[in-house]
């Protein structure tokens, strides 16, 4: 689980879920990336990073758009 502002993001085996009310409700949130397994999720500054089976992606607008990070074709298990 990662927090960015008032939003919580959870990476799961079915994609990304988002909560904007402290985890009381969760909605699937896979805009512009597939529903594949999310191996890792982290927030650094204003960027959310996700590690998938197909590489790493980041978003600067709370997950509305995802941009490849230049690690194509590799599973990313951690950003620590």
PDB file of N, CA, C and O in Angstrom:
ATOM      1  N   UNK A   1       0.862  -1.189   0.000  1.00  0.00           N
ATOM      2  CA  UNK A   1       0.000   0.000   0.000  1.00  0.00           C
ATOM      3  C   UNK A   1       0.892   1.230   0.000  1.00  0.00           C
ATOM      4  O   UNK A   1       1.892   1.288   0.717  1.00  0.00           O
ATOM      5  N   UNK A   2       0.508   2.206  -0.801  1.00  0.00           N
ATOM      6  CA  UNK A   2       1.241   3.467  -0.864  1.00  0.00           C
ATOM      7  C   UNK A   2       0.254   4.622  -0.713  1.00  0.00           C
ATOM      8  O   UNK A   2      -0.896   4.516  -1.140  1.00  0.00           O
ATOM      9  N   UNK A   3       0.709   5.709  -0.096  1.00  0.00           N
ATOM     10  CA  UNK A   3      -0.132   6.888   0.099  1.00  0.00           C
ATOM     11  C   UNK A   3       0.436   8.052  -0.694  1.00  0.00           C
ATOM     12  O   UNK A   3       1.636   8.302  -0.666  1.00  0.00           O
ATOM     13  N   UNK A   4      -0.449   8.748  -1.394  1.00  0.00           N
ATOM     14  CA  UNK A   4      -0.075   9.956  -2.123  1.00  0.00           C
ATOM     15  C   UNK A   4      -1.164  10.993  -1.874  1.00  0.00           C
ATOM     16  O   UNK A   4      -2.274  10.869  -2.383  1.00  0.00           O
ATOM     17  N   UNK A   5      -0.847  11.987  -1.054  1.00  0.00           N
ATOM     18  CA  UNK A   5      -1.863  12.971  -0.681  1.00  0.00           C
ATOM     19  C   UNK A   5      -2.966  12.299   0.116  1.00  0.00           C
ATOM     20  O   UNK A   5      -2.712  11.594   1.086  1.00  0.00           O
ATOM     21  N   UNK A   6      -4.212  12.473  -0.321  1.00  0.00           N
ATOM     22  CA  UNK A   6      -5.362  11.862   0.355  1.00  0.00           C
ATOM     23  C   UNK A   6      -5.714  10.495  -0.226  1.00  0.00           C
ATOM     24  O   UNK A   6      -6.725   9.918   0.152  1.00  0.00           O
ATOM     25  N   UNK A   7      -4.925   9.993  -1.147  1.00  0.00           N
ATOM     26  CA  UNK A   7      -5.235   8.741  -1.815  1.00  0.00           C
ATOM     27  C   UNK A   7      -4.348   7.603  -1.335  1.00  0.00           C
ATOM     28  O   UNK A   7      -3.150   7.781  -1.125  1.00  0.00           O
ATOM     29  N   UNK A   8      -4.956   6.417  -1.178  1.00  0.00           N
ATOM     30  CA  UNK A   8      -4.223   5.186  -0.892  1.00  0.00           C
ATOM     31  C   UNK A   8      -4.285   4.316  -2.131  1.00  0.00           C
ATOM     32  O   UNK A   8      -5.323   4.233  -2.795  1.00  0.00           O
ATOM     33  N   UNK A   9      -3.177   3.661  -2.456  1.00  0.00           N
ATOM     34  CA  UNK A   9      -3.104   2.757  -3.599  1.00  0.00           C
ATOM     35  C   UNK A   9      -2.627   1.403  -3.110  1.00  0.00           C
ATOM     36  O   UNK A   9      -1.661   1.318  -2.352  1.00  0.00           O
ATOM     37  N   UNK A  10      -3.297   0.349  -3.548  1.00  0.00           N
ATOM     38  CA  UNK A  10      -2.912  -1.008  -3.183  1.00  0.00           C
ATOM     39  C   UNK A  10      -2.652  -1.806  -4.450  1.00  0.00           C
ATOM     40  O   UNK A  10      -3.493  -1.851  -5.348  1.00  0.00           O
ATOM     41  N   UNK A  11      -1.476  -2.416  -4.526  1.00  0.00           N
ATOM     42  CA  UNK A  11      -1.155  -3.293  -5.634  1.00  0.00           C
ATOM     43  C   UNK A  11      -1.574  -4.709  -5.300  1.00  0.00           C
ATOM     44  O   UNK A  11      -1.282  -5.202  -4.207  1.00  0.00           O
ATOM     45  N   UNK A  12      -2.279  -5.382  -6.224  1.00  0.00           N
ATOM     46  CA  UNK A  12      -2.801  -6.720  -5.968  1.00  0.00           C
ATOM     47  C   UNK A  12      -2.536  -7.620  -7.177  1.00  0.00           C
ATOM     48  O   UNK A  12      -2.005  -7.175  -8.194  1.00  0.00           O
ATOM     49  N   UNK A  13      -2.964  -8.846  -7.076  1.00  0.00           N
ATOM     50  CA  UNK A  13      -2.885  -9.779  -8.187  1.00  0.00           C
ATOM     51  C   UNK A  13      -3.864  -9.472  -9.299  1.00  0.00           C
ATOM     52  O   UNK A  13      -3.814 -10.063 -10.365  1.00  0.00           O
ATOM     53  N   UNK A  14      -4.766  -8.531  -9.067  1.00  0.00           N
ATOM     54  CA  UNK A  14      -5.756  -8.134 -10.061  1.00  0.00           C
ATOM     55  C   UNK A  14      -5.591  -6.684 -10.489  1.00  0.00           C
ATOM     56  O   UNK A  14      -6.494  -6.091 -11.047  1.00  0.00           O
ATOM     57  N   UNK A  15      -4.460  -6.088 -10.187  1.00  0.00           N
ATOM     58  CA  UNK A  15      -4.220  -4.710 -10.587  1.00  0.00           C
ATOM     59  C   UNK A  15      -4.123  -3.762  -9.404  1.00  0.00           C
ATOM     60  O   UNK A  15      -3.813  -4.162  -8.286  1.00  0.00           O
ATOM     61  N   UNK A  16      -4.422  -2.505  -9.653  1.00  0.00           N
ATOM     62  CA  UNK A  16      -4.306  -1.449  -8.643  1.00  0.00           C
ATOM     63  C   UNK A  16      -5.695  -1.063  -8.143  1.00  0.00           C
ATOM     64  O   UNK A  16      -6.622  -0.884  -8.928  1.00  0.00           O
ATOM     65  N   UNK A  17      -5.796  -0.938  -6.820  1.00  0.00           N
ATOM     66  CA  UNK A  17      -7.022  -0.433  -6.216  1.00  0.00           C
ATOM     67  C   UNK A  17      -6.705   0.909  -5.561  1.00  0.00           C
ATOM     68  O   UNK A  17      -5.604   1.114  -5.059  1.00  0.00           O
ATOM     69  N   UNK A  18      -7.691   1.813  -5.550  1.00  0.00           N
ATOM     70  CA  UNK A  18      -7.497   3.161  -5.003  1.00  0.00           C
ATOM     71  C   UNK A  18      -8.603   3.472  -4.001  1.00  0.00           C
ATOM     72  O   UNK A  18      -9.758   3.129  -4.208  1.00  0.00           O
ATOM     73  N   UNK A  19      -8.211   4.120  -2.904  1.00  0.00           N
ATOM     74  CA  UNK A  19      -9.163   4.616  -1.918  1.00  0.00           C
ATOM     75  C   UNK A  19      -8.887   6.094  -1.686  1.00  0.00           C
ATOM     76  O   UNK A  19      -7.743   6.508  -1.527  1.00  0.00           O
ATOM     77  N   UNK A  20      -9.945   6.879  -1.662  1.00  0.00           N
ATOM     78  CA  UNK A  20      -9.785   8.305  -1.357  1.00  0.00           C
ATOM     79  C   UNK A  20     -10.453   8.658  -0.027  1.00  0.00           C
ATOM     80  O   UNK A  20     -10.645   9.830   0.285  1.00  0.00           O
ATOM     81  N   UNK A  21     -10.814   7.607   0.762  1.00  0.00           N
ATOM     82  CA  UNK A  21     -11.448   7.860   2.050  1.00  0.00           C
ATOM     83  C   UNK A  21     -10.818   7.002   3.156  1.00  0.00           C
ATOM     84  O   UNK A  21     -11.520   6.338   3.914  1.00  0.00           O
ATOM     85  N   UNK A  22      -9.494   7.032   3.220  1.00  0.00           N
ATOM     86  CA  UNK A  22      -8.733   6.339   4.262  1.00  0.00           C
ATOM     87  C   UNK A  22      -8.952   4.829   4.304  1.00  0.00           C
ATOM     88  O   UNK A  22      -8.896   4.211   5.360  1.00  0.00           O
ATOM     89  N   UNK A  23      -9.239   4.228   3.158  1.00  0.00           N
ATOM     90  CA  UNK A  23      -9.376   2.786   3.084  1.00  0.00           C
ATOM     91  C   UNK A  23     -10.751   2.233   3.395  1.00  0.00           C
ATOM     92  O   UNK A  23     -10.933   1.019   3.433  1.00  0.00           O
ATOM     93  N   UNK A  24     -11.734   3.106   3.618  1.00  0.00           N
ATOM     94  CA  UNK A  24     -13.087   2.617   3.886  1.00  0.00           C
ATOM     95  C   UNK A  24     -13.705   1.959   2.654  1.00  0.00           C
ATOM     96  O   UNK A  24     -14.463   1.004   2.782  1.00  0.00           O
ATOM     97  N   UNK A  25     -13.412   2.486   1.483  1.00  0.00           N
ATOM     98  CA  UNK A  25     -13.888   1.929   0.222  1.00  0.00           C
ATOM     99  C   UNK A  25     -12.736   1.869  -0.761  1.00  0.00           C
ATOM    100  O   UNK A  25     -11.893   2.763  -0.786  1.00  0.00           O
ATOM    101  N   UNK A  26     -12.706   0.808  -1.579  1.00  0.00           N
ATOM    102  CA  UNK A  26     -11.659   0.621  -2.582  1.00  0.00           C
ATOM    103  C   UNK A  26     -12.309   0.383  -3.935  1.00  0.00           C
ATOM    104  O   UNK A  26     -13.327  -0.312  -4.030  1.00  0.00           O
ATOM    105  N   UNK A  27     -11.716   0.963  -4.976  1.00  0.00           N
ATOM    106  CA  UNK A  27     -12.180   0.760  -6.343  1.00  0.00           C
ATOM    107  C   UNK A  27     -11.013   0.328  -7.203  1.00  0.00           C
ATOM    108  O   UNK A  27      -9.890   0.821  -7.032  1.00  0.00           O
ATOM    109  N   UNK A  28     -11.287  -0.585  -8.150  1.00  0.00           N
ATOM    110  CA  UNK A  28     -10.250  -0.988  -9.096  1.00  0.00           C
ATOM    111  C   UNK A  28      -9.825   0.254  -9.875  1.00  0.00           C
ATOM    112  O   UNK A  28     -10.651   1.088 -10.215  1.00  0.00           O
ATOM    113  N   UNK A  29      -8.528   0.389 -10.093  1.00  0.00           N
ATOM    114  CA  UNK A  29      -8.008   1.625 -10.684  1.00  0.00           C
ATOM    115  C   UNK A  29      -6.864   1.271 -11.626  1.00  0.00           C
ATOM    116  O   UNK A  29      -5.703   1.383 -11.269  1.00  0.00           O
ATOM    117  N   UNK A  30      -7.201   0.804 -12.815  1.00  0.00           N
ATOM    118  CA  UNK A  30      -6.197   0.359 -13.770  1.00  0.00           C
ATOM    119  C   UNK A  30      -6.208   1.210 -15.026  1.00  0.00           C
ATOM    120  O   UNK A  30      -6.156   0.698 -16.129  1.00  0.00           O
ATOM    121  N   UNK A  31      -6.317   2.487 -14.875  1.00  0.00           N
ATOM    122  CA  UNK A  31      -6.389   3.356 -16.030  1.00  0.00           C
ATOM    123  C   UNK A  31      -5.056   3.331 -16.779  1.00  0.00           C
ATOM    124  O   UNK A  31      -4.008   3.594 -16.220  1.00  0.00           O
ATOM    125  N   UNK A  32      -5.102   2.971 -18.026  1.00  0.00           N
ATOM    126  CA  UNK A  32      -3.997   2.971 -18.993  1.00  0.00           C
ATOM    127  C   UNK A  32      -2.901   1.930 -18.735  1.00  0.00           C
ATOM    128  O   UNK A  32      -1.898   1.930 -19.408  1.00  0.00           O
ATOM    129  N   UNK A  33      -3.070   1.047 -17.743  1.00  0.00           N
ATOM    130  CA  UNK A  33      -2.200  -0.123 -17.641  1.00  0.00           C
ATOM    131  C   UNK A  33      -3.093  -1.336 -17.481  1.00  0.00           C
ATOM    132  O   UNK A  33      -4.241  -1.229 -17.062  1.00  0.00           O
ATOM    133  N   UNK A  34      -2.570  -2.493 -17.808  1.00  0.00           N
ATOM    134  CA  UNK A  34      -3.395  -3.704 -17.778  1.00  0.00           C
ATOM    135  C   UNK A  34      -3.712  -4.112 -16.344  1.00  0.00           C
ATOM    136  O   UNK A  34      -3.188  -3.560 -15.391  1.00  0.00           O
ATOM    137  N   UNK A  35      -4.539  -5.138 -16.232  1.00  0.00           N
ATOM    138  CA  UNK A  35      -4.942  -5.626 -14.909  1.00  0.00           C
ATOM    139  C   UNK A  35      -4.028  -6.748 -14.430  1.00  0.00           C
ATOM    140  O   UNK A  35      -4.444  -7.624 -13.693  1.00  0.00           O
ATOM    141  N   UNK A  36      -2.782  -6.712 -14.848  1.00  0.00           N
ATOM    142  CA  UNK A  36      -1.849  -7.746 -14.413  1.00  0.00           C
ATOM    143  C   UNK A  36      -1.429  -7.540 -12.957  1.00  0.00           C
ATOM    144  O   UNK A  36      -1.713  -6.509 -12.360  1.00  0.00           O
ATOM    145  N   UNK A  37      -0.743  -8.520 -12.414  1.00  0.00           N
ATOM    146  CA  UNK A  37      -0.298  -8.453 -11.024  1.00  0.00           C
ATOM    147  C   UNK A  37       0.636  -7.273 -10.791  1.00  0.00           C
ATOM    148  O   UNK A  37       1.509  -6.990 -11.592  1.00  0.00           O
ATOM    149  N   UNK A  38       0.419  -6.606  -9.668  1.00  0.00           N
ATOM    150  CA  UNK A  38       1.281  -5.513  -9.244  1.00  0.00           C
ATOM    151  C   UNK A  38       2.191  -6.074  -8.156  1.00  0.00           C
ATOM    152  O   UNK A  38       1.734  -6.452  -7.082  1.00  0.00           O
ATOM    153  N   UNK A  39       3.480  -6.156  -8.444  1.00  0.00           N
ATOM    154  CA  UNK A  39       4.450  -6.737  -7.514  1.00  0.00           C
ATOM    155  C   UNK A  39       4.924  -5.730  -6.470  1.00  0.00           C
ATOM    156  O   UNK A  39       5.303  -6.093  -5.366  1.00  0.00           O
ATOM    157  N   UNK A  40       4.946  -4.464  -6.830  1.00  0.00           N
ATOM    158  CA  UNK A  40       5.416  -3.447  -5.887  1.00  0.00           C
ATOM    159  C   UNK A  40       4.742  -2.127  -6.203  1.00  0.00           C
ATOM    160  O   UNK A  40       4.342  -1.865  -7.332  1.00  0.00           O
ATOM    161  N   UNK A  41       4.605  -1.303  -5.169  1.00  0.00           N
ATOM    162  CA  UNK A  41       4.033   0.025  -5.332  1.00  0.00           C
ATOM    163  C   UNK A  41       4.673   0.938  -4.290  1.00  0.00           C
ATOM    164  O   UNK A  41       4.806   0.557  -3.125  1.00  0.00           O
ATOM    165  N   UNK A  42       5.117   2.113  -4.724  1.00  0.00           N
ATOM    166  CA  UNK A  42       5.788   3.066  -3.828  1.00  0.00           C
ATOM    167  C   UNK A  42       5.512   4.483  -4.282  1.00  0.00           C
ATOM    168  O   UNK A  42       5.210   4.723  -5.450  1.00  0.00           O
ATOM    169  N   UNK A  43       5.648   5.414  -3.360  1.00  0.00           N
ATOM    170  CA  UNK A  43       5.526   6.838  -3.674  1.00  0.00           C
ATOM    171  C   UNK A  43       6.830   7.518  -3.311  1.00  0.00           C
ATOM    172  O   UNK A  43       7.360   7.327  -2.216  1.00  0.00           O
ATOM    173  N   UNK A  44       7.370   8.280  -4.241  1.00  0.00           N
ATOM    174  CA  UNK A  44       8.551   9.109  -4.025  1.00  0.00           C
ATOM    175  C   UNK A  44       8.216  10.506  -4.514  1.00  0.00           C
ATOM    176  O   UNK A  44       7.991  10.703  -5.711  1.00  0.00           O
ATOM    177  N   UNK A  45       8.163  11.460  -3.596  1.00  0.00           N
ATOM    178  CA  UNK A  45       7.780  12.822  -3.978  1.00  0.00           C
ATOM    179  C   UNK A  45       6.364  12.838  -4.523  1.00  0.00           C
ATOM    180  O   UNK A  45       5.446  12.331  -3.888  1.00  0.00           O
ATOM    181  N   UNK A  46       6.192  13.363  -5.722  1.00  0.00           N
ATOM    182  CA  UNK A  46       4.857  13.421  -6.327  1.00  0.00           C
ATOM    183  C   UNK A  46       4.622  12.282  -7.314  1.00  0.00           C
ATOM    184  O   UNK A  46       3.656  12.306  -8.061  1.00  0.00           O
ATOM    185  N   UNK A  47       5.491  11.257  -7.330  1.00  0.00           N
ATOM    186  CA  UNK A  47       5.360  10.151  -8.280  1.00  0.00           C
ATOM    187  C   UNK A  47       4.964   8.862  -7.571  1.00  0.00           C
ATOM    188  O   UNK A  47       5.494   8.535  -6.518  1.00  0.00           O
ATOM    189  N   UNK A  48       4.036   8.139  -8.191  1.00  0.00           N
ATOM    190  CA  UNK A  48       3.669   6.795  -7.752  1.00  0.00           C
ATOM    191  C   UNK A  48       4.349   5.836  -8.710  1.00  0.00           C
ATOM    192  O   UNK A  48       4.254   5.990  -9.932  1.00  0.00           O
ATOM    193  N   UNK A  49       5.046   4.834  -8.178  1.00  0.00           N
ATOM    194  CA  UNK A  49       5.719   3.834  -9.000  1.00  0.00           C
ATOM    195  C   UNK A  49       5.070   2.480  -8.775  1.00  0.00           C
ATOM    196  O   UNK A  49       4.759   2.121  -7.637  1.00  0.00           O
ATOM    197  N   UNK A  50       4.863   1.729  -9.858  1.00  0.00           N
ATOM    198  CA  UNK A  50       4.365   0.365  -9.756  1.00  0.00           C
ATOM    199  C   UNK A  50       5.299  -0.564 -10.522  1.00  0.00           C
ATOM    200  O   UNK A  50       5.815  -0.219 -11.583  1.00  0.00           O
ATOM    201  N   UNK A  51       5.529  -1.734  -9.952  1.00  0.00           N
ATOM    202  CA  UNK A  51       6.310  -2.768 -10.608  1.00  0.00           C
ATOM    203  C   UNK A  51       5.385  -3.887 -11.053  1.00  0.00           C
ATOM    204  O   UNK A  51       4.621  -4.426 -10.250  1.00  0.00           O
ATOM    205  N   UNK A  52       5.417  -4.200 -12.341  1.00  0.00           N
ATOM    206  CA  UNK A  52       4.540  -5.210 -12.929  1.00  0.00           C
ATOM    207  C   UNK A  52       5.366  -6.335 -13.530  1.00  0.00           C
ATOM    208  O   UNK A  52       6.595  -6.312 -13.479  1.00  0.00           O
ATOM    209  N   UNK A  53       4.702  -7.311 -14.135  1.00  0.00           N
ATOM    210  CA  UNK A  53       5.405  -8.363 -14.867  1.00  0.00           C
ATOM    211  C   UNK A  53       6.128  -7.805 -16.082  1.00  0.00           C
ATOM    212  O   UNK A  53       7.088  -8.395 -16.565  1.00  0.00           O
ATOM    213  N   UNK A  54       5.654  -6.687 -16.594  1.00  0.00           N
ATOM    214  CA  UNK A  54       6.182  -6.123 -17.837  1.00  0.00           C
ATOM    215  C   UNK A  54       7.099  -4.926 -17.623  1.00  0.00           C
ATOM    216  O   UNK A  54       7.424  -4.219 -18.562  1.00  0.00           O
ATOM    217  N   UNK A  55       7.496  -4.661 -16.392  1.00  0.00           N
ATOM    218  CA  UNK A  55       8.397  -3.548 -16.123  1.00  0.00           C
ATOM    219  C   UNK A  55       7.856  -2.598 -15.073  1.00  0.00           C
ATOM    220  O   UNK A  55       6.915  -2.918 -14.342  1.00  0.00           O
ATOM    221  N   UNK A  56       8.446  -1.415 -15.009  1.00  0.00           N
ATOM    222  CA  UNK A  56       8.054  -0.394 -14.034  1.00  0.00           C
ATOM    223  C   UNK A  56       7.379   0.771 -14.740  1.00  0.00           C
ATOM    224  O   UNK A  56       7.741   1.129 -15.864  1.00  0.00           O
ATOM    225  N   UNK A  57       6.408   1.361 -14.049  1.00  0.00           N
ATOM    226  CA  UNK A  57       5.685   2.513 -14.570  1.00  0.00           C
ATOM    227  C   UNK A  57       5.566   3.542 -13.451  1.00  0.00           C
ATOM    228  O   UNK A  57       5.601   3.196 -12.279  1.00  0.00           O
ATOM    229  N   UNK A  58       5.414   4.814 -13.827  1.00  0.00           N
ATOM    230  CA  UNK A  58       5.175   5.828 -12.812  1.00  0.00           C
ATOM    231  C   UNK A  58       4.065   6.768 -13.268  1.00  0.00           C
ATOM    232  O   UNK A  58       3.756   6.863 -14.452  1.00  0.00           O
ATOM    233  N   UNK A  59       3.470   7.447 -12.287  1.00  0.00           N
ATOM    234  CA  UNK A  59       2.412   8.408 -12.548  1.00  0.00           C
ATOM    235  C   UNK A  59       2.673   9.655 -11.729  1.00  0.00           C
ATOM    236  O   UNK A  59       3.099   9.571 -10.578  1.00  0.00           O
ATOM    237  N   UNK A  60       2.409  10.808 -12.324  1.00  0.00           N
ATOM    238  CA  UNK A  60       2.527  12.077 -11.599  1.00  0.00           C
ATOM    239  C   UNK A  60       1.162  12.719 -11.361  1.00  0.00           C
ATOM    240  O   UNK A  60       1.081  13.823 -10.855  1.00  0.00           O
ATOM    241  N   UNK A  61       0.083  11.993 -11.742  1.00  0.00           N
ATOM    242  CA  UNK A  61      -1.259  12.549 -11.568  1.00  0.00           C
ATOM    243  C   UNK A  61      -2.197  11.553 -10.875  1.00  0.00           C
ATOM    244  O   UNK A  61      -3.314  11.344 -11.301  1.00  0.00           O
ATOM    245  N   UNK A  62      -1.696  10.972  -9.778  1.00  0.00           N
ATOM    246  CA  UNK A  62      -2.465  10.041  -8.946  1.00  0.00           C
ATOM    247  C   UNK A  62      -3.008   8.848  -9.719  1.00  0.00           C
ATOM    248  O   UNK A  62      -4.089   8.351  -9.440  1.00  0.00           O
ATOM    249  N   UNK A  63      -2.274   8.389 -10.712  1.00  0.00           N
ATOM    250  CA  UNK A  63      -2.632   7.171 -11.423  1.00  0.00           C
ATOM    251  C   UNK A  63      -3.540   7.338 -12.616  1.00  0.00           C
ATOM    252  O   UNK A  63      -3.946   6.354 -13.219  1.00  0.00           O
ATOM    253  N   UNK A  64      -3.860   8.563 -12.993  1.00  0.00           N
ATOM    254  CA  UNK A  64      -4.697   8.748 -14.180  1.00  0.00           C
ATOM    255  C   UNK A  64      -3.963   8.332 -15.449  1.00  0.00           C
ATOM    256  O   UNK A  64      -4.569   7.830 -16.387  1.00  0.00           O
ATOM    257  N   UNK A  65      -2.654   8.541 -15.480  1.00  0.00           N
ATOM    258  CA  UNK A  65      -1.817   8.125 -16.604  1.00  0.00           C
ATOM    259  C   UNK A  65      -0.571   7.460 -16.060  1.00  0.00           C
ATOM    260  O   UNK A  65      -0.028   7.894 -15.043  1.00  0.00           O
ATOM    261  N   UNK A  66      -0.098   6.415 -16.765  1.00  0.00           N
ATOM    262  CA  UNK A  66       1.097   5.675 -16.356  1.00  0.00           C
ATOM    263  C   UNK A  66       2.122   5.735 -17.470  1.00  0.00           C
ATOM    264  O   UNK A  66       1.803   5.510 -18.632  1.00  0.00           O
ATOM    265  N   UNK A  67       3.374   6.030 -17.109  1.00  0.00           N
ATOM    266  CA  UNK A  67       4.469   6.188 -18.065  1.00  0.00           C
ATOM    267  C   UNK A  67       5.512   5.113 -17.791  1.00  0.00           C
ATOM    268  O   UNK A  67       5.926   4.935 -16.638  1.00  0.00           O
ATOM    269  N   UNK A  68       5.957   4.379 -18.823  1.00  0.00           N
ATOM    270  CA  UNK A  68       7.018   3.384 -18.608  1.00  0.00           C
ATOM    271  C   UNK A  68       8.288   4.040 -18.073  1.00  0.00           C
ATOM    272  O   UNK A  68       8.643   5.149 -18.448  1.00  0.00           O
ATOM    273  N   UNK A  69       8.977   3.339 -17.175  1.00  0.00           N
ATOM    274  CA  UNK A  69      10.193   3.868 -16.547  1.00  0.00           C
ATOM    275  C   UNK A  69      11.479   3.396 -17.217  1.00  0.00           C
ATOM    276  O   UNK A  69      12.557   3.653 -16.703  1.00  0.00           O
ATOM    277  N   UNK A  70      11.387   2.700 -18.308  1.00  0.00           N
ATOM    278  CA  UNK A  70      12.603   2.262 -18.983  1.00  0.00           C
ATOM    279  C   UNK A  70      13.151   0.944 -18.488  1.00  0.00           C
ATOM    280  O   UNK A  70      14.337   0.672 -18.650  1.00  0.00           O
ATOM    281  N   UNK A  71      12.315   0.131 -17.850  1.00  0.00           N
ATOM    282  CA  UNK A  71      12.711  -1.201 -17.406  1.00  0.00           C
ATOM    283  C   UNK A  71      11.745  -2.196 -18.061  1.00  0.00           C
ATOM    284  O   UNK A  71      10.974  -2.865 -17.397  1.00  0.00           O
ATOM    285  N   UNK A  72      11.742  -2.299 -19.381  1.00  0.00           N
ATOM    286  CA  UNK A  72      10.743  -3.142 -20.052  1.00  0.00           C
ATOM    287  C   UNK A  72      11.041  -4.627 -19.915  1.00  0.00           C
ATOM    288  O   UNK A  72      12.194  -5.052 -19.895  1.00  0.00           O
ATOM    289  N   UNK A  73       9.970  -5.402 -19.792  1.00  0.00           N
ATOM    290  CA  UNK A  73      10.085  -6.852 -19.828  1.00  0.00           C
ATOM    291  C   UNK A  73      10.632  -7.520 -18.583  1.00  0.00           C
ATOM    292  O   UNK A  73      10.840  -8.723 -18.585  1.00  0.00           O
ATOM    293  N   UNK A  74      10.858  -6.778 -17.517  1.00  0.00           N
ATOM    294  CA  UNK A  74      11.379  -7.365 -16.285  1.00  0.00           C
ATOM    295  C   UNK A  74      10.387  -7.164 -15.145  1.00  0.00           C
ATOM    296  O   UNK A  74       9.752  -6.124 -15.042  1.00  0.00           O
ATOM    297  N   UNK A  75      10.260  -8.171 -14.304  1.00  0.00           N
ATOM    298  CA  UNK A  75       9.429  -8.012 -13.108  1.00  0.00           C
ATOM    299  C   UNK A  75      10.164  -7.127 -12.112  1.00  0.00           C
ATOM    300  O   UNK A  75      11.350  -7.309 -11.865  1.00  0.00           O
ATOM    301  N   UNK A  76       9.444  -6.188 -11.538  1.00  0.00           N
ATOM    302  CA  UNK A  76      10.027  -5.266 -10.549  1.00  0.00           C
ATOM    303  C   UNK A  76       9.359  -5.555  -9.218  1.00  0.00           C
ATOM    304  O   UNK A  76       8.171  -5.296  -9.031  1.00  0.00           O
ATOM    305  N   UNK A  77      10.127  -6.125  -8.277  1.00  0.00           N
ATOM    306  CA  UNK A  77       9.582  -6.551  -7.000  1.00  0.00           C
ATOM    307  C   UNK A  77       9.704  -5.500  -5.895  1.00  0.00           C
ATOM    308  O   UNK A  77       9.046  -5.599  -4.888  1.00  0.00           O
ATOM    309  N   UNK A  78      10.571  -4.500  -6.072  1.00  0.00           N
ATOM    310  CA  UNK A  78      10.755  -3.530  -5.016  1.00  0.00           C
ATOM    311  C   UNK A  78      11.391  -2.254  -5.571  1.00  0.00           C
ATOM    312  O   UNK A  78      12.172  -2.302  -6.515  1.00  0.00           O
ATOM    313  N   UNK A  79      11.070  -1.128  -4.934  1.00  0.00           N
ATOM    314  CA  UNK A  79      11.692   0.159  -5.265  1.00  0.00           C
ATOM    315  C   UNK A  79      12.545   0.662  -4.118  1.00  0.00           C
ATOM    316  O   UNK A  79      13.022   1.771  -4.144  1.00  0.00           O
ATOM    317  N   UNK A  80      12.707  -0.111  -3.058  1.00  0.00           N
ATOM    318  CA  UNK A  80      13.479   0.324  -1.886  1.00  0.00           C
ATOM    319  C   UNK A  80      14.945   0.386  -2.169  1.00  0.00           C
ATOM    320  O   UNK A  80      15.533  -0.312  -2.884  1.00  0.00           O
TER     321      UNK A  80
END
